[in-house]
mmCIF file with all atom_site columns, C-alpha atoms in Angstrom:
data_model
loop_
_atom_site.group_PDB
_atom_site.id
_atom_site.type_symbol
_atom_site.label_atom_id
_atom_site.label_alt_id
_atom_site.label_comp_id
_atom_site.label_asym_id
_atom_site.label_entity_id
_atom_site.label_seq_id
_atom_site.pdbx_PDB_ins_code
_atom_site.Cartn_x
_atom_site.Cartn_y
_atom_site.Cartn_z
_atom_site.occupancy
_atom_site.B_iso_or_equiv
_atom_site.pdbx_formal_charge
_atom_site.auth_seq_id
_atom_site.auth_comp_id
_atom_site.auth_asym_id
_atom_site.auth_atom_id
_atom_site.pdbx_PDB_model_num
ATOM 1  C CA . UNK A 1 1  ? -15.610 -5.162  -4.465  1.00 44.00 ? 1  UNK A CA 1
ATOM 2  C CA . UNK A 1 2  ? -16.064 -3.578  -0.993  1.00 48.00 ? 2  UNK A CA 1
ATOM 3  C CA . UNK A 1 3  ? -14.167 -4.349  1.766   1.00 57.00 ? 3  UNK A CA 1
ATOM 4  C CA . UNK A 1 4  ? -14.974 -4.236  5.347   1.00 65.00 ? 4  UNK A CA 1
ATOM 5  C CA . UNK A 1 5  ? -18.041 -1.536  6.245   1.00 73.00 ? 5  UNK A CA 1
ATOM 6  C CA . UNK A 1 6  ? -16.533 1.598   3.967   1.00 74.00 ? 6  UNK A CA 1
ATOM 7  C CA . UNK A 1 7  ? -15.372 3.583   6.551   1.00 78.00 ? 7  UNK A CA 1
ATOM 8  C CA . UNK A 1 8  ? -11.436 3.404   6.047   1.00 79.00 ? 8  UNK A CA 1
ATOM 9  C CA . UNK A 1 9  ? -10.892 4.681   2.420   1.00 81.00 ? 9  UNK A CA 1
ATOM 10 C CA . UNK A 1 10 ? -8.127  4.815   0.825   1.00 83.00 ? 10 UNK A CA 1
ATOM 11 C CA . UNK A 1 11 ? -6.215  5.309   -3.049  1.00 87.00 ? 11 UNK A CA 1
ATOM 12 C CA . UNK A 1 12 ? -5.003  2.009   -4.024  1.00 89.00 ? 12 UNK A CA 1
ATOM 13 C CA . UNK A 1 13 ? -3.018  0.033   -7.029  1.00 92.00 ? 13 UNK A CA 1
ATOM 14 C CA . UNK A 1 14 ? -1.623  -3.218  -7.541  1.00 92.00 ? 14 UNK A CA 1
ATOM 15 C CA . UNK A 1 15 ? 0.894   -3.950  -10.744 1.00 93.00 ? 15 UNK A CA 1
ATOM 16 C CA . UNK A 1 16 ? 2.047   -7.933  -11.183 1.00 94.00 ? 16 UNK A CA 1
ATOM 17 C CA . UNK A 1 17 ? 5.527   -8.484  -12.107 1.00 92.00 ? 17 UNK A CA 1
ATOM 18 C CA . UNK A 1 18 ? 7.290   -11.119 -13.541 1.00 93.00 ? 18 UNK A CA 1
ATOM 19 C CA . UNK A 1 19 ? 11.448  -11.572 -13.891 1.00 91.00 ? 19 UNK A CA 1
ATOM 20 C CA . UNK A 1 20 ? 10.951  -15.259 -14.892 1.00 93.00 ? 20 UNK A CA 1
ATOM 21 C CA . UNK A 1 21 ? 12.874  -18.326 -12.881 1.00 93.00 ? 21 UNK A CA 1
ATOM 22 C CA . UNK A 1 22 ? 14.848  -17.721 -10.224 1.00 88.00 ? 22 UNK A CA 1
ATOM 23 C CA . UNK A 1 23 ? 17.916  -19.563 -10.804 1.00 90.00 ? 23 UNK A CA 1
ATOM 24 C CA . UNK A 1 24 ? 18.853  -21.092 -7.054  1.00 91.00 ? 24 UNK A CA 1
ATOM 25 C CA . UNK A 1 25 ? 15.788  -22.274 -6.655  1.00 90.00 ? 25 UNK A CA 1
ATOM 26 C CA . UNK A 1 26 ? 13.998  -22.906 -10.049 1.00 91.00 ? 26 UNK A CA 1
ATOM 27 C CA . UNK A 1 27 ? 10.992  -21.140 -8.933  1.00 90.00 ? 27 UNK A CA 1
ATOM 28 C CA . UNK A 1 28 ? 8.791   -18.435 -10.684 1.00 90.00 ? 28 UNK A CA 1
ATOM 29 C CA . UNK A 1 29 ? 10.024  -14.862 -9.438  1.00 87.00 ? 29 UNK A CA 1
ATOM 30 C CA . UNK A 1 30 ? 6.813   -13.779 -9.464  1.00 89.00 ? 30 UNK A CA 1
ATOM 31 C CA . UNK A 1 31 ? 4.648   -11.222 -7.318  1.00 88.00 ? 31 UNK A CA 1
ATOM 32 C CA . UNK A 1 32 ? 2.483   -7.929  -6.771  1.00 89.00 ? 32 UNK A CA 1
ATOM 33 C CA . UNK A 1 33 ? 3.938   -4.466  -6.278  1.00 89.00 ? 33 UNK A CA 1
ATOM 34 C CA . UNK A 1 34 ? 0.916   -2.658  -4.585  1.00 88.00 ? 34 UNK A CA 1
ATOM 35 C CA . UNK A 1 35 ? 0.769   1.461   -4.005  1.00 91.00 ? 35 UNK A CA 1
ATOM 36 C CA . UNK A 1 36 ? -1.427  3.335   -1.800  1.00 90.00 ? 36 UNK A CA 1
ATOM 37 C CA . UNK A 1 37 ? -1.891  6.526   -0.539  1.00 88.00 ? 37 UNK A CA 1
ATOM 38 C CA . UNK A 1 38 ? -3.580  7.695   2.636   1.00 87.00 ? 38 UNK A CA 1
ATOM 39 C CA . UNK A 1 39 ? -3.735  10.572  4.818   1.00 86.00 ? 39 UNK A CA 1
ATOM 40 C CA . UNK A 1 40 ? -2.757  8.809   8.049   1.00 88.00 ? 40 UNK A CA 1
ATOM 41 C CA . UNK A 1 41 ? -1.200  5.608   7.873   1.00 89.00 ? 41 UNK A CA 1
ATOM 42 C CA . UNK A 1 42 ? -2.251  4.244   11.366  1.00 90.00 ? 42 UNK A CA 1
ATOM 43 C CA . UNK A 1 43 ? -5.809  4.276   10.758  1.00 89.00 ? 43 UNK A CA 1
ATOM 44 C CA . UNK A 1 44 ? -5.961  3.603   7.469   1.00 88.00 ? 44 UNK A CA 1
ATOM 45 C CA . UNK A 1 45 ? -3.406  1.072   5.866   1.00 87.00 ? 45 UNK A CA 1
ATOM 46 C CA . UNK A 1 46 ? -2.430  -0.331  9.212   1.00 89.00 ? 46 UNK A CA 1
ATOM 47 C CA . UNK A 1 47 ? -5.545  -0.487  10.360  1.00 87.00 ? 47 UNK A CA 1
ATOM 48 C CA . UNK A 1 48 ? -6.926  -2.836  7.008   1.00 85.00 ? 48 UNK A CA 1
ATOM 49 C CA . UNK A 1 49 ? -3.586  -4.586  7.069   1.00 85.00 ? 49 UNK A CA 1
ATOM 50 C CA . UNK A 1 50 ? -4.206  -5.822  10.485  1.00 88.00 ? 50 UNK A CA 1
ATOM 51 C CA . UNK A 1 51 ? -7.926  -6.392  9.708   1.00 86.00 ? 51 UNK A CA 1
ATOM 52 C CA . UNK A 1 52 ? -7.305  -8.378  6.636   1.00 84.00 ? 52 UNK A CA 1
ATOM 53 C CA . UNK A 1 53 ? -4.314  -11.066 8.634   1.00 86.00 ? 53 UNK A CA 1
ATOM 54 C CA . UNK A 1 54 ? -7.183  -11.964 10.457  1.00 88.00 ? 54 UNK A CA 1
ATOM 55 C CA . UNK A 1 55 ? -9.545  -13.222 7.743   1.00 87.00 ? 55 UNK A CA 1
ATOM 56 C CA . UNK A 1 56 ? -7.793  -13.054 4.485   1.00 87.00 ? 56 UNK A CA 1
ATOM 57 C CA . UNK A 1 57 ? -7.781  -16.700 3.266   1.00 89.00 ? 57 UNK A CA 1
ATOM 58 C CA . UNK A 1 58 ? -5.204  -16.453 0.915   1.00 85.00 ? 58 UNK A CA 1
ATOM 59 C CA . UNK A 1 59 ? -2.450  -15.335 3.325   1.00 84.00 ? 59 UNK A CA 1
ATOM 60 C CA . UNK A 1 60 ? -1.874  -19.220 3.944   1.00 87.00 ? 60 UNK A CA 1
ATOM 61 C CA . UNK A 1 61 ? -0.461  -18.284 -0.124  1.00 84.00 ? 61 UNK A CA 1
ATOM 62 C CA . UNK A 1 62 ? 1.962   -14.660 0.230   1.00 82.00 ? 62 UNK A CA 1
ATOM 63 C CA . UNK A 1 63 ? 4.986   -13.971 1.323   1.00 83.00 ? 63 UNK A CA 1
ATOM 64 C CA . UNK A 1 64 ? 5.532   -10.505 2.140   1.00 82.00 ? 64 UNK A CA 1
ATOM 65 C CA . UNK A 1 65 ? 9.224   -9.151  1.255   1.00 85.00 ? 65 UNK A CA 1
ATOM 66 C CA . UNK A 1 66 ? 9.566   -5.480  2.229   1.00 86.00 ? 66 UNK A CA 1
ATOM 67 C CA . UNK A 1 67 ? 7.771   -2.027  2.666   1.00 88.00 ? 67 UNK A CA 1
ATOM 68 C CA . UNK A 1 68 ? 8.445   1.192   2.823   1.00 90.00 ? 68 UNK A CA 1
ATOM 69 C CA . UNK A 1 69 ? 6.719   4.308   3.610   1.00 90.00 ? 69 UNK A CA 1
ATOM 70 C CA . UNK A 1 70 ? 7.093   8.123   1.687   1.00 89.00 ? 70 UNK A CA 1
ATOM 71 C CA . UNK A 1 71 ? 5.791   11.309  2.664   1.00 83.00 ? 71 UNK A CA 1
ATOM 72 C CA . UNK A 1 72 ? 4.958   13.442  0.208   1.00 83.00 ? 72 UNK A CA 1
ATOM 73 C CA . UNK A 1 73 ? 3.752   17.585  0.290   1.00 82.00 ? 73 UNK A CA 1
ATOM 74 C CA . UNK A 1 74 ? 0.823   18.693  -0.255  1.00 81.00 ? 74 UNK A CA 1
ATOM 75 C CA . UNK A 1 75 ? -0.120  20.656  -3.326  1.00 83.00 ? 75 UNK A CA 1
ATOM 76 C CA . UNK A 1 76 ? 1.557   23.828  -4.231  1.00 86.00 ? 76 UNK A CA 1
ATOM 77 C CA . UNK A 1 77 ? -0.868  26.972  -5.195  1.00 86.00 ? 77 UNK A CA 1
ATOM 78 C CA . UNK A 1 78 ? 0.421   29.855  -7.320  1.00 91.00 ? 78 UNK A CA 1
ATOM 79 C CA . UNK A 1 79 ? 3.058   32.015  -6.164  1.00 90.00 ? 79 UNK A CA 1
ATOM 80 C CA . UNK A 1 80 ? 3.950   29.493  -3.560  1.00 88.00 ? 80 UNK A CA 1
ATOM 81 C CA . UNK A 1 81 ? 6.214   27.358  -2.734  1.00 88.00 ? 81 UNK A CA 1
ATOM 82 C CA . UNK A 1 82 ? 7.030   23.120  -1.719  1.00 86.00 ? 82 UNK A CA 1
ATOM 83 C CA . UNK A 1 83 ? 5.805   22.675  2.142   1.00 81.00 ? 83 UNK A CA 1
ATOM 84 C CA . UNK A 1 84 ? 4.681   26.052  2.228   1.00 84.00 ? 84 UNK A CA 1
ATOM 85 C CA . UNK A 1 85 ? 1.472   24.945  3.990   1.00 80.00 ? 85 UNK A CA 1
ATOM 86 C CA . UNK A 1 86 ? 3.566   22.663  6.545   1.00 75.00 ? 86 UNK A CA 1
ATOM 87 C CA . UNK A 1 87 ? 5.795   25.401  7.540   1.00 71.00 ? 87 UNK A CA 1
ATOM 88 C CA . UNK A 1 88 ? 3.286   28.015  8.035   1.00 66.00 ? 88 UNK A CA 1
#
């Protein structure tokens, strides 16, 4: 399914979880982990997150509990070494 006009691309997953009732309050403890990667945060996942609190219907349904944000290096080519290309 697209989203939006195709211009903000990015490498997605979602994986469900489950850790059954939640004992205080006898609900389901229930969600969706979801991973992405992107070259530049602002105008990619920021930029759909904001897009999609505007007409996502099924906000009025999630909660959202925490995020957090990694860096990670680029490749590494032989005889090289980690961050090689960021430090050079």
């Amino acid at each position: 399914m697209a989203h939006g006009d195709g211009t903000v691309k990015m490498l997605r997953r979602s994986y469900s979880f489950s850790s059954g009732l939640d004992v205080t309050t006898g609900q389901l403890d229930a969600g969706l982990l979801f991973i992405s990667f992107q070259r530049d945060l602002m105008k990619q996942f920021v930029a759909i997150q904001q897009r999609l609190s505007k007409t996502d219907l099924l906000n009025e349904y999630m909660t959202h509990t925490g995020s957090a944000v990694f860096a990670c290096f680029p490749g590494v080519r032989s005889g090289g070494f980690i961050g090689e290309s960021l430090l050079s």
